[in-house]
């Protein structure tokens, strides 16, 4: 019923972008598709791409988003383009600041090397994330945050569930067993070794409620007032917040390179908001 209520609200409102009104579940399915692509491609790419290199490639979405917006016919302010460049530099400094010099050197040196399959998949994930942010900005004003994000999350859960079942079936087939046979739990344990730990489930619940549901609601609400390009730059502040939390909760001290990178990201957010 709430789908119909949202549709009625859309018909009586003007989104301002001239886009044809669609039933909410179709927009939720589109956002779920882009969100699934972002996480799926990045997770798969990490199997063959070094973590330090992957961290930087993922953040190229800060440049992809204004490019998508420009191709779609939107006018991008020069301050936003400048903010994108500054944010990308800050993210590069943070992502290449590793605990060992070897990892940092590998991340920098590999930038000019030929991209492998994992790198391409991570770039596709970054592109999917940019598409998600762009489409969220277009759709945010047309739907209730709770209804749209609930429906998107439910559809996303079905996609991840299908992925898991496919992987589980493949794993069981390799082990010569099935869900109908004894020993299938032991065969699937390597897929998630901490499945029987209460702490793991608590952490998973926190991730679902906090960084998941609440963050999605706030992001959609915020993107009603900001462009996709500005939103992506502001979302880069996640790296800065992570550094602050690491210091307060874990006592980790950021390196000078990380602090400079964080400062550049703050400057980029200020530039983009002008």
PDB file of C-alpha atoms in Angstrom:
ATOM      1  CA  UNK A   1       0.000   0.000   0.000  1.00  0.00           C
ATOM      2  CA  UNK A   2       2.823   2.458   0.778  1.00  0.00           C
ATOM      3  CA  UNK A   3       4.018   2.051  -2.827  1.00  0.00           C
ATOM      4  CA  UNK A   4       0.691   3.517  -3.994  1.00  0.00           C
ATOM      5  CA  UNK A   5       0.909   6.325  -1.450  1.00  0.00           C
ATOM      6  CA  UNK A   6       4.351   7.291  -2.734  1.00  0.00           C
ATOM      7  CA  UNK A   7       3.132   7.154  -6.331  1.00  0.00           C
ATOM      8  CA  UNK A   8       0.249   9.487  -5.502  1.00  0.00           C
ATOM      9  CA  UNK A   9       2.671  11.906  -3.881  1.00  0.00           C
ATOM     10  CA  UNK A  10       4.889  11.880  -6.968  1.00  0.00           C
ATOM     11  CA  UNK A  11       2.010  12.698  -9.329  1.00  0.00           C
ATOM     12  CA  UNK A  12       1.154  15.809  -7.345  1.00  0.00           C
ATOM     13  CA  UNK A  13       4.759  17.018  -7.042  1.00  0.00           C
ATOM     14  CA  UNK A  14       7.337  18.322  -9.456  1.00  0.00           C
ATOM     15  CA  UNK A  15      10.780  16.710  -9.251  1.00  0.00           C
ATOM     16  CA  UNK A  16      12.247  19.502 -11.340  1.00  0.00           C
ATOM     17  CA  UNK A  17      14.320  17.281 -13.608  1.00  0.00           C
ATOM     18  CA  UNK A  18      11.620  16.378 -16.142  1.00  0.00           C
ATOM     19  CA  UNK A  19      12.003  12.663 -15.496  1.00  0.00           C
ATOM     20  CA  UNK A  20       8.917  10.502 -15.979  1.00  0.00           C
ATOM     21  CA  UNK A  21       7.403   9.278 -12.725  1.00  0.00           C
ATOM     22  CA  UNK A  22       7.777   5.540 -12.079  1.00  0.00           C
ATOM     23  CA  UNK A  23       6.356   3.190  -9.437  1.00  0.00           C
ATOM     24  CA  UNK A  24       8.620   3.245  -6.406  1.00  0.00           C
ATOM     25  CA  UNK A  25       9.635  -0.410  -6.636  1.00  0.00           C
ATOM     26  CA  UNK A  26      11.170   0.217 -10.069  1.00  0.00           C
ATOM     27  CA  UNK A  27      13.336   3.055  -8.735  1.00  0.00           C
ATOM     28  CA  UNK A  28      14.243   0.948  -5.695  1.00  0.00           C
ATOM     29  CA  UNK A  29      15.238  -1.908  -8.003  1.00  0.00           C
ATOM     30  CA  UNK A  30      17.466   0.417 -10.025  1.00  0.00           C
ATOM     31  CA  UNK A  31      19.225   1.727  -6.912  1.00  0.00           C
ATOM     32  CA  UNK A  32      19.612  -1.832  -5.598  1.00  0.00           C
ATOM     33  CA  UNK A  33      21.176  -2.832  -8.929  1.00  0.00           C
ATOM     34  CA  UNK A  34      23.790  -0.048  -8.796  1.00  0.00           C
ATOM     35  CA  UNK A  35      24.471  -0.671  -5.095  1.00  0.00           C
ATOM     36  CA  UNK A  36      24.899  -4.394  -5.686  1.00  0.00           C
ATOM     37  CA  UNK A  37      27.236  -3.693  -8.596  1.00  0.00           C
ATOM     38  CA  UNK A  38      29.377  -1.388  -6.478  1.00  0.00           C
ATOM     39  CA  UNK A  39      29.873  -3.878  -3.645  1.00  0.00           C
ATOM     40  CA  UNK A  40      29.952  -6.970  -5.828  1.00  0.00           C
ATOM     41  CA  UNK A  41      32.559  -5.769  -8.308  1.00  0.00           C
ATOM     42  CA  UNK A  42      34.817  -4.392  -5.570  1.00  0.00           C
ATOM     43  CA  UNK A  43      34.628  -7.580  -3.470  1.00  0.00           C
ATOM     44  CA  UNK A  44      35.380  -9.734  -6.504  1.00  0.00           C
ATOM     45  CA  UNK A  45      38.176  -7.427  -7.642  1.00  0.00           C
ATOM     46  CA  UNK A  46      39.917  -7.645  -4.268  1.00  0.00           C
ATOM     47  CA  UNK A  47      40.612 -11.319  -4.952  1.00  0.00           C
ATOM     48  CA  UNK A  48      43.286 -10.340  -7.481  1.00  0.00           C
ATOM     49  CA  UNK A  49      44.062  -6.677  -6.799  1.00  0.00           C
ATOM     50  CA  UNK A  50      46.291  -5.485  -3.897  1.00  0.00           C
ATOM     51  CA  UNK A  51      44.362  -3.740  -1.124  1.00  0.00           C
ATOM     52  CA  UNK A  52      46.353  -0.489  -1.300  1.00  0.00           C
ATOM     53  CA  UNK A  53      45.856  -0.229  -5.039  1.00  0.00           C
ATOM     54  CA  UNK A  54      42.185  -1.155  -4.734  1.00  0.00           C
ATOM     55  CA  UNK A  55      41.632   1.567  -2.125  1.00  0.00           C
ATOM     56  CA  UNK A  56      42.748   4.243  -4.557  1.00  0.00           C
ATOM     57  CA  UNK A  57      40.957   2.803  -7.592  1.00  0.00           C
ATOM     58  CA  UNK A  58      37.710   2.685  -5.602  1.00  0.00           C
ATOM     59  CA  UNK A  59      37.934   6.381  -4.821  1.00  0.00           C
ATOM     60  CA  UNK A  60      38.113   7.339  -8.498  1.00  0.00           C
ATOM     61  CA  UNK A  61      34.320   7.546  -8.189  1.00  0.00           C
ATOM     62  CA  UNK A  62      34.877  11.112  -6.975  1.00  0.00           C
ATOM     63  CA  UNK A  63      35.847  11.959 -10.561  1.00  0.00           C
ATOM     64  CA  UNK A  64      33.426   9.576 -12.285  1.00  0.00           C
ATOM     65  CA  UNK A  65      30.361  11.158 -10.673  1.00  0.00           C
ATOM     66  CA  UNK A  66      30.769  14.656 -12.178  1.00  0.00           C
ATOM     67  CA  UNK A  67      31.647  13.043 -15.513  1.00  0.00           C
ATOM     68  CA  UNK A  68      28.365  11.090 -15.439  1.00  0.00           C
ATOM     69  CA  UNK A  69      26.516  14.269 -14.473  1.00  0.00           C
ATOM     70  CA  UNK A  70      28.148  16.207 -17.294  1.00  0.00           C
ATOM     71  CA  UNK A  71      27.284  13.508 -19.852  1.00  0.00           C
ATOM     72  CA  UNK A  72      23.687  13.638 -18.591  1.00  0.00           C
ATOM     73  CA  UNK A  73      23.606  17.327 -19.446  1.00  0.00           C
ATOM     74  CA  UNK A  74      24.110  18.858 -16.010  1.00  0.00           C
ATOM     75  CA  UNK A  75      26.224  21.958 -15.548  1.00  0.00           C
ATOM     76  CA  UNK A  76      29.132  21.310 -13.180  1.00  0.00           C
ATOM     77  CA  UNK A  77      30.536  24.327 -11.351  1.00  0.00           C
ATOM     78  CA  UNK A  78      34.275  24.962 -11.613  1.00  0.00           C
ATOM     79  CA  UNK A  79      34.494  24.821  -7.804  1.00  0.00           C
ATOM     80  CA  UNK A  80      33.092  21.265  -7.895  1.00  0.00           C
ATOM     81  CA  UNK A  81      35.653  20.178 -10.504  1.00  0.00           C
ATOM     82  CA  UNK A  82      38.362  21.726  -8.347  1.00  0.00           C
ATOM     83  CA  UNK A  83      37.005  19.962  -5.279  1.00  0.00           C
ATOM     84  CA  UNK A  84      37.051  16.641  -7.163  1.00  0.00           C
ATOM     85  CA  UNK A  85      40.728  17.066  -8.019  1.00  0.00           C
ATOM     86  CA  UNK A  86      41.690  18.059  -4.473  1.00  0.00           C
ATOM     87  CA  UNK A  87      39.653  15.201  -2.980  1.00  0.00           C
ATOM     88  CA  UNK A  88      41.253  12.677  -5.331  1.00  0.00           C
ATOM     89  CA  UNK A  89      44.715  13.869  -4.290  1.00  0.00           C
ATOM     90  CA  UNK A  90      43.772  13.608  -0.607  1.00  0.00           C
ATOM     91  CA  UNK A  91      42.349  10.122  -1.092  1.00  0.00           C
ATOM     92  CA  UNK A  92      45.503   9.074  -2.931  1.00  0.00           C
ATOM     93  CA  UNK A  93      47.663  10.205  -0.004  1.00  0.00           C
ATOM     94  CA  UNK A  94      45.485   8.321   2.492  1.00  0.00           C
ATOM     95  CA  UNK A  95      45.155   5.120   0.457  1.00  0.00           C
ATOM     96  CA  UNK A  96      48.898   4.891  -0.238  1.00  0.00           C
ATOM     97  CA  UNK A  97      49.892   5.507   3.371  1.00  0.00           C
ATOM     98  CA  UNK A  98      50.431   1.937   4.584  1.00  0.00           C
ATOM     99  CA  UNK A  99      52.053   0.392   7.617  1.00  0.00           C
ATOM    100  CA  UNK A 100      54.970  -0.762   5.505  1.00  0.00           C
ATOM    101  CA  UNK A 101      56.878   1.050   2.810  1.00  0.00           C
ATOM    102  CA  UNK A 102      56.594  -1.932   0.476  1.00  0.00           C
ATOM    103  CA  UNK A 103      52.808  -1.725   0.263  1.00  0.00           C
ATOM    104  CA  UNK A 104      52.824   2.040  -0.253  1.00  0.00           C
ATOM    105  CA  UNK A 105      55.517   1.796  -2.911  1.00  0.00           C
ATOM    106  CA  UNK A 106      53.589  -0.956  -4.665  1.00  0.00           C
ATOM    107  CA  UNK A 107      50.424   1.150  -4.700  1.00  0.00           C
ATOM    108  CA  UNK A 108      52.200   4.158  -6.196  1.00  0.00           C
ATOM    109  CA  UNK A 109      54.332   2.199  -8.627  1.00  0.00           C
ATOM    110  CA  UNK A 110      51.429   0.147  -9.870  1.00  0.00           C
ATOM    111  CA  UNK A 111      49.467   3.242 -10.897  1.00  0.00           C
ATOM    112  CA  UNK A 112      51.278   3.351 -14.215  1.00  0.00           C
ATOM    113  CA  UNK A 113      51.220  -0.391 -14.830  1.00  0.00           C
ATOM    114  CA  UNK A 114      48.715  -2.295 -16.958  1.00  0.00           C
ATOM    115  CA  UNK A 115      45.410  -2.862 -15.182  1.00  0.00           C
ATOM    116  CA  UNK A 116      44.662  -6.492 -14.349  1.00  0.00           C
ATOM    117  CA  UNK A 117      41.234  -8.110 -14.217  1.00  0.00           C
ATOM    118  CA  UNK A 118      40.777  -7.260 -10.546  1.00  0.00           C
ATOM    119  CA  UNK A 119      41.585  -3.600 -11.174  1.00  0.00           C
ATOM    120  CA  UNK A 120      38.994  -3.439 -13.959  1.00  0.00           C
ATOM    121  CA  UNK A 121      36.363  -4.971 -11.687  1.00  0.00           C
ATOM    122  CA  UNK A 122      37.142  -2.441  -8.947  1.00  0.00           C
ATOM    123  CA  UNK A 123      36.840   0.412 -11.442  1.00  0.00           C
ATOM    124  CA  UNK A 124      33.479  -1.006 -12.517  1.00  0.00           C
ATOM    125  CA  UNK A 125      32.499  -1.007  -8.841  1.00  0.00           C
ATOM    126  CA  UNK A 126      33.522   2.647  -8.538  1.00  0.00           C
ATOM    127  CA  UNK A 127      31.500   3.431 -11.668  1.00  0.00           C
ATOM    128  CA  UNK A 128      28.478   1.634 -10.198  1.00  0.00           C
ATOM    129  CA  UNK A 129      28.813   3.642  -6.984  1.00  0.00           C
ATOM    130  CA  UNK A 130      28.948   6.874  -8.985  1.00  0.00           C
ATOM    131  CA  UNK A 131      25.829   5.800 -10.884  1.00  0.00           C
ATOM    132  CA  UNK A 132      24.114   5.059  -7.547  1.00  0.00           C
ATOM    133  CA  UNK A 133      24.924   8.530  -6.198  1.00  0.00           C
ATOM    134  CA  UNK A 134      23.850  10.198  -9.451  1.00  0.00           C
ATOM    135  CA  UNK A 135      20.534   8.352  -9.603  1.00  0.00           C
ATOM    136  CA  UNK A 136      19.865   8.927  -5.897  1.00  0.00           C
ATOM    137  CA  UNK A 137      20.139  12.672  -6.470  1.00  0.00           C
ATOM    138  CA  UNK A 138      17.617  12.356  -9.295  1.00  0.00           C
ATOM    139  CA  UNK A 139      15.151  10.210  -7.344  1.00  0.00           C
ATOM    140  CA  UNK A 140      15.524  11.542  -3.788  1.00  0.00           C
ATOM    141  CA  UNK A 141      12.796  14.186  -3.994  1.00  0.00           C
ATOM    142  CA  UNK A 142      10.195  11.841  -5.469  1.00  0.00           C
ATOM    143  CA  UNK A 143       9.932   9.249  -2.705  1.00  0.00           C
ATOM    144  CA  UNK A 144       9.780   8.833   1.040  1.00  0.00           C
ATOM    145  CA  UNK A 145      13.245   8.030   2.392  1.00  0.00           C
ATOM    146  CA  UNK A 146      11.974   5.190   4.585  1.00  0.00           C
ATOM    147  CA  UNK A 147       9.862   3.549   1.876  1.00  0.00           C
ATOM    148  CA  UNK A 148      12.432   3.807  -0.903  1.00  0.00           C
ATOM    149  CA  UNK A 149      15.393   2.675   1.196  1.00  0.00           C
ATOM    150  CA  UNK A 150      13.420  -0.157   2.814  1.00  0.00           C
ATOM    151  CA  UNK A 151      12.368  -1.470  -0.587  1.00  0.00           C
ATOM    152  CA  UNK A 152      15.863  -1.043  -2.002  1.00  0.00           C
ATOM    153  CA  UNK A 153      17.404  -2.889   0.949  1.00  0.00           C
ATOM    154  CA  UNK A 154      14.888  -5.739   0.667  1.00  0.00           C
ATOM    155  CA  UNK A 155      15.647  -6.149  -3.047  1.00  0.00           C
ATOM    156  CA  UNK A 156      19.361  -5.904  -2.310  1.00  0.00           C
ATOM    157  CA  UNK A 157      19.024  -8.677   0.280  1.00  0.00           C
ATOM    158  CA  UNK A 158      17.451 -10.905  -2.373  1.00  0.00           C
ATOM    159  CA  UNK A 159      20.368 -10.198  -4.736  1.00  0.00           C
ATOM    160  CA  UNK A 160      22.968 -10.992  -2.084  1.00  0.00           C
ATOM    161  CA  UNK A 161      20.977 -14.061  -1.054  1.00  0.00           C
ATOM    162  CA  UNK A 162      21.031 -15.346  -4.623  1.00  0.00           C
ATOM    163  CA  UNK A 163      24.793 -14.703  -4.777  1.00  0.00           C
ATOM    164  CA  UNK A 164      25.334 -16.632  -1.535  1.00  0.00           C
ATOM    165  CA  UNK A 165      23.185 -19.572  -2.613  1.00  0.00           C
ATOM    166  CA  UNK A 166      25.056 -19.764  -5.921  1.00  0.00           C
ATOM    167  CA  UNK A 167      28.424 -19.700  -4.141  1.00  0.00           C
ATOM    168  CA  UNK A 168      27.238 -22.207  -1.524  1.00  0.00           C
ATOM    169  CA  UNK A 169      25.937 -24.603  -4.165  1.00  0.00           C
ATOM    170  CA  UNK A 170      29.246 -24.388  -6.021  1.00  0.00           C
ATOM    171  CA  UNK A 171      31.199 -24.994  -2.806  1.00  0.00           C
ATOM    172  CA  UNK A 172      29.066 -27.989  -1.864  1.00  0.00           C
ATOM    173  CA  UNK A 173      29.390 -29.451  -5.342  1.00  0.00           C
ATOM    174  CA  UNK A 174      33.188 -29.148  -5.108  1.00  0.00           C
ATOM    175  CA  UNK A 175      33.063 -30.943  -1.741  1.00  0.00           C
ATOM    176  CA  UNK A 176      30.879 -33.688  -3.173  1.00  0.00           C
ATOM    177  CA  UNK A 177      27.904 -32.969  -0.938  1.00  0.00           C
ATOM    178  CA  UNK A 178      24.655 -30.957  -0.928  1.00  0.00           C
ATOM    179  CA  UNK A 179      22.166 -29.226   1.387  1.00  0.00           C
ATOM    180  CA  UNK A 180      20.316 -32.528   1.687  1.00  0.00           C
ATOM    181  CA  UNK A 181      23.393 -34.435   2.874  1.00  0.00           C
ATOM    182  CA  UNK A 182      25.139 -34.545   6.220  1.00  0.00           C
ATOM    183  CA  UNK A 183      28.256 -32.458   6.619  1.00  0.00           C
ATOM    184  CA  UNK A 184      27.040 -29.507   4.528  1.00  0.00           C
ATOM    185  CA  UNK A 185      27.543 -27.109   7.470  1.00  0.00           C
ATOM    186  CA  UNK A 186      31.207 -28.093   7.763  1.00  0.00           C
ATOM    187  CA  UNK A 187      31.631 -27.728   4.001  1.00  0.00           C
ATOM    188  CA  UNK A 188      30.280 -24.171   4.069  1.00  0.00           C
ATOM    189  CA  UNK A 189      32.130 -23.049   7.209  1.00  0.00           C
ATOM    190  CA  UNK A 190      35.172 -21.722   5.245  1.00  0.00           C
ATOM    191  CA  UNK A 191      32.838 -19.220   3.537  1.00  0.00           C
ATOM    192  CA  UNK A 192      32.228 -17.555   6.918  1.00  0.00           C
ATOM    193  CA  UNK A 193      34.324 -18.953   9.727  1.00  0.00           C
ATOM    194  CA  UNK A 194      32.709 -16.719  12.388  1.00  0.00           C
ATOM    195  CA  UNK A 195      29.079 -17.503  11.675  1.00  0.00           C
ATOM    196  CA  UNK A 196      28.526 -19.053  15.126  1.00  0.00           C
ATOM    197  CA  UNK A 197      30.080 -16.154  17.081  1.00  0.00           C
ATOM    198  CA  UNK A 198      27.614 -13.799  18.908  1.00  0.00           C
ATOM    199  CA  UNK A 199      30.141 -10.966  18.606  1.00  0.00           C
ATOM    200  CA  UNK A 200      30.223 -11.322  14.832  1.00  0.00           C
ATOM    201  CA  UNK A 201      26.426 -11.165  14.662  1.00  0.00           C
ATOM    202  CA  UNK A 202      26.370  -8.078  16.902  1.00  0.00           C
ATOM    203  CA  UNK A 203      28.905  -6.347  14.672  1.00  0.00           C
ATOM    204  CA  UNK A 204      26.901  -7.377  11.614  1.00  0.00           C
ATOM    205  CA  UNK A 205      23.707  -5.984  13.183  1.00  0.00           C
ATOM    206  CA  UNK A 206      25.451  -2.693  13.950  1.00  0.00           C
ATOM    207  CA  UNK A 207      26.717  -2.469  10.372  1.00  0.00           C
ATOM    208  CA  UNK A 208      23.219  -3.102   9.043  1.00  0.00           C
ATOM    209  CA  UNK A 209      21.490  -0.547  11.279  1.00  0.00           C
ATOM    210  CA  UNK A 210      24.103   2.221  11.520  1.00  0.00           C
ATOM    211  CA  UNK A 211      26.295   2.447   8.402  1.00  0.00           C
ATOM    212  CA  UNK A 212      23.545   0.644   6.479  1.00  0.00           C
ATOM    213  CA  UNK A 213      19.957   1.708   7.120  1.00  0.00           C
ATOM    214  CA  UNK A 214      20.460   5.000   8.977  1.00  0.00           C
ATOM    215  CA  UNK A 215      23.230   6.158   6.649  1.00  0.00           C
ATOM    216  CA  UNK A 216      21.111   5.385   3.567  1.00  0.00           C
ATOM    217  CA  UNK A 217      18.196   7.396   4.958  1.00  0.00           C
ATOM    218  CA  UNK A 218      20.400  10.376   5.776  1.00  0.00           C
ATOM    219  CA  UNK A 219      22.144  10.186   2.405  1.00  0.00           C
ATOM    220  CA  UNK A 220      18.875  10.279   0.470  1.00  0.00           C
ATOM    221  CA  UNK A 221      17.621  13.158   2.626  1.00  0.00           C
ATOM    222  CA  UNK A 222      20.849  15.080   2.051  1.00  0.00           C
ATOM    223  CA  UNK A 223      20.898  14.452  -1.684  1.00  0.00           C
ATOM    224  CA  UNK A 224      17.557  16.226  -1.987  1.00  0.00           C
ATOM    225  CA  UNK A 225      19.505  19.432  -1.481  1.00  0.00           C
ATOM    226  CA  UNK A 226      22.904  18.706  -3.042  1.00  0.00           C
ATOM    227  CA  UNK A 227      24.079  17.593  -6.463  1.00  0.00           C
ATOM    228  CA  UNK A 228      25.542  14.142  -7.052  1.00  0.00           C
ATOM    229  CA  UNK A 229      29.056  15.562  -7.546  1.00  0.00           C
ATOM    230  CA  UNK A 230      28.934  17.562  -4.314  1.00  0.00           C
ATOM    231  CA  UNK A 231      27.522  14.566  -2.461  1.00  0.00           C
ATOM    232  CA  UNK A 232      30.341  12.295  -3.589  1.00  0.00           C
ATOM    233  CA  UNK A 233      32.988  14.759  -2.433  1.00  0.00           C
ATOM    234  CA  UNK A 234      31.292  15.131   0.962  1.00  0.00           C
ATOM    235  CA  UNK A 235      31.053  11.329   1.277  1.00  0.00           C
ATOM    236  CA  UNK A 236      34.859  11.233   0.930  1.00  0.00           C
ATOM    237  CA  UNK A 237      34.876  12.606   4.487  1.00  0.00           C
ATOM    238  CA  UNK A 238      34.349   8.984   5.524  1.00  0.00           C
ATOM    239  CA  UNK A 239      38.136   8.548   5.449  1.00  0.00           C
ATOM    240  CA  UNK A 240      38.559  11.498   7.809  1.00  0.00           C
ATOM    241  CA  UNK A 241      35.885  10.226  10.209  1.00  0.00           C
ATOM    242  CA  UNK A 242      37.516   6.779  10.155  1.00  0.00           C
ATOM    243  CA  UNK A 243      40.846   8.304  11.180  1.00  0.00           C
ATOM    244  CA  UNK A 244      39.224  10.232  14.051  1.00  0.00           C
ATOM    245  CA  UNK A 245      37.378   7.128  15.288  1.00  0.00           C
ATOM    246  CA  UNK A 246      40.576   5.074  15.043  1.00  0.00           C
ATOM    247  CA  UNK A 247      42.348   7.630  17.241  1.00  0.00           C
ATOM    248  CA  UNK A 248      39.552   7.935  19.822  1.00  0.00           C
ATOM    249  CA  UNK A 249      38.546   4.255  20.036  1.00  0.00           C
ATOM    250  CA  UNK A 250      41.734   2.394  19.148  1.00  0.00           C
ATOM    251  CA  UNK A 251      44.470   4.871  19.977  1.00  0.00           C
ATOM    252  CA  UNK A 252      45.827   4.762  16.418  1.00  0.00           C
ATOM    253  CA  UNK A 253      47.802   7.817  15.377  1.00  0.00           C
ATOM    254  CA  UNK A 254      47.598   8.897  11.745  1.00  0.00           C
ATOM    255  CA  UNK A 255      50.792   9.545   9.811  1.00  0.00           C
ATOM    256  CA  UNK A 256      51.629  13.000   8.471  1.00  0.00           C
ATOM    257  CA  UNK A 257      50.707  11.793   4.986  1.00  0.00           C
ATOM    258  CA  UNK A 258      47.268  10.695   6.189  1.00  0.00           C
ATOM    259  CA  UNK A 259      46.683  13.974   8.023  1.00  0.00           C
ATOM    260  CA  UNK A 260      47.576  15.994   4.925  1.00  0.00           C
ATOM    261  CA  UNK A 261      45.244  13.788   2.876  1.00  0.00           C
ATOM    262  CA  UNK A 262      42.433  14.317   5.378  1.00  0.00           C
ATOM    263  CA  UNK A 263      42.995  18.080   5.329  1.00  0.00           C
ATOM    264  CA  UNK A 264      42.769  18.108   1.532  1.00  0.00           C
ATOM    265  CA  UNK A 265      39.472  16.216   1.663  1.00  0.00           C
ATOM    266  CA  UNK A 266      38.033  18.792   4.077  1.00  0.00           C
ATOM    267  CA  UNK A 267      39.209  21.578   1.741  1.00  0.00           C
ATOM    268  CA  UNK A 268      37.610  19.738  -1.193  1.00  0.00           C
ATOM    269  CA  UNK A 269      34.263  19.507   0.628  1.00  0.00           C
ATOM    270  CA  UNK A 270      34.379  23.252   1.349  1.00  0.00           C
ATOM    271  CA  UNK A 271      35.211  24.036  -2.295  1.00  0.00           C
ATOM    272  CA  UNK A 272      32.383  21.856  -3.586  1.00  0.00           C
ATOM    273  CA  UNK A 273      29.809  23.443  -1.283  1.00  0.00           C
ATOM    274  CA  UNK A 274      30.489  26.987  -2.540  1.00  0.00           C
TER     275      UNK A 274
END
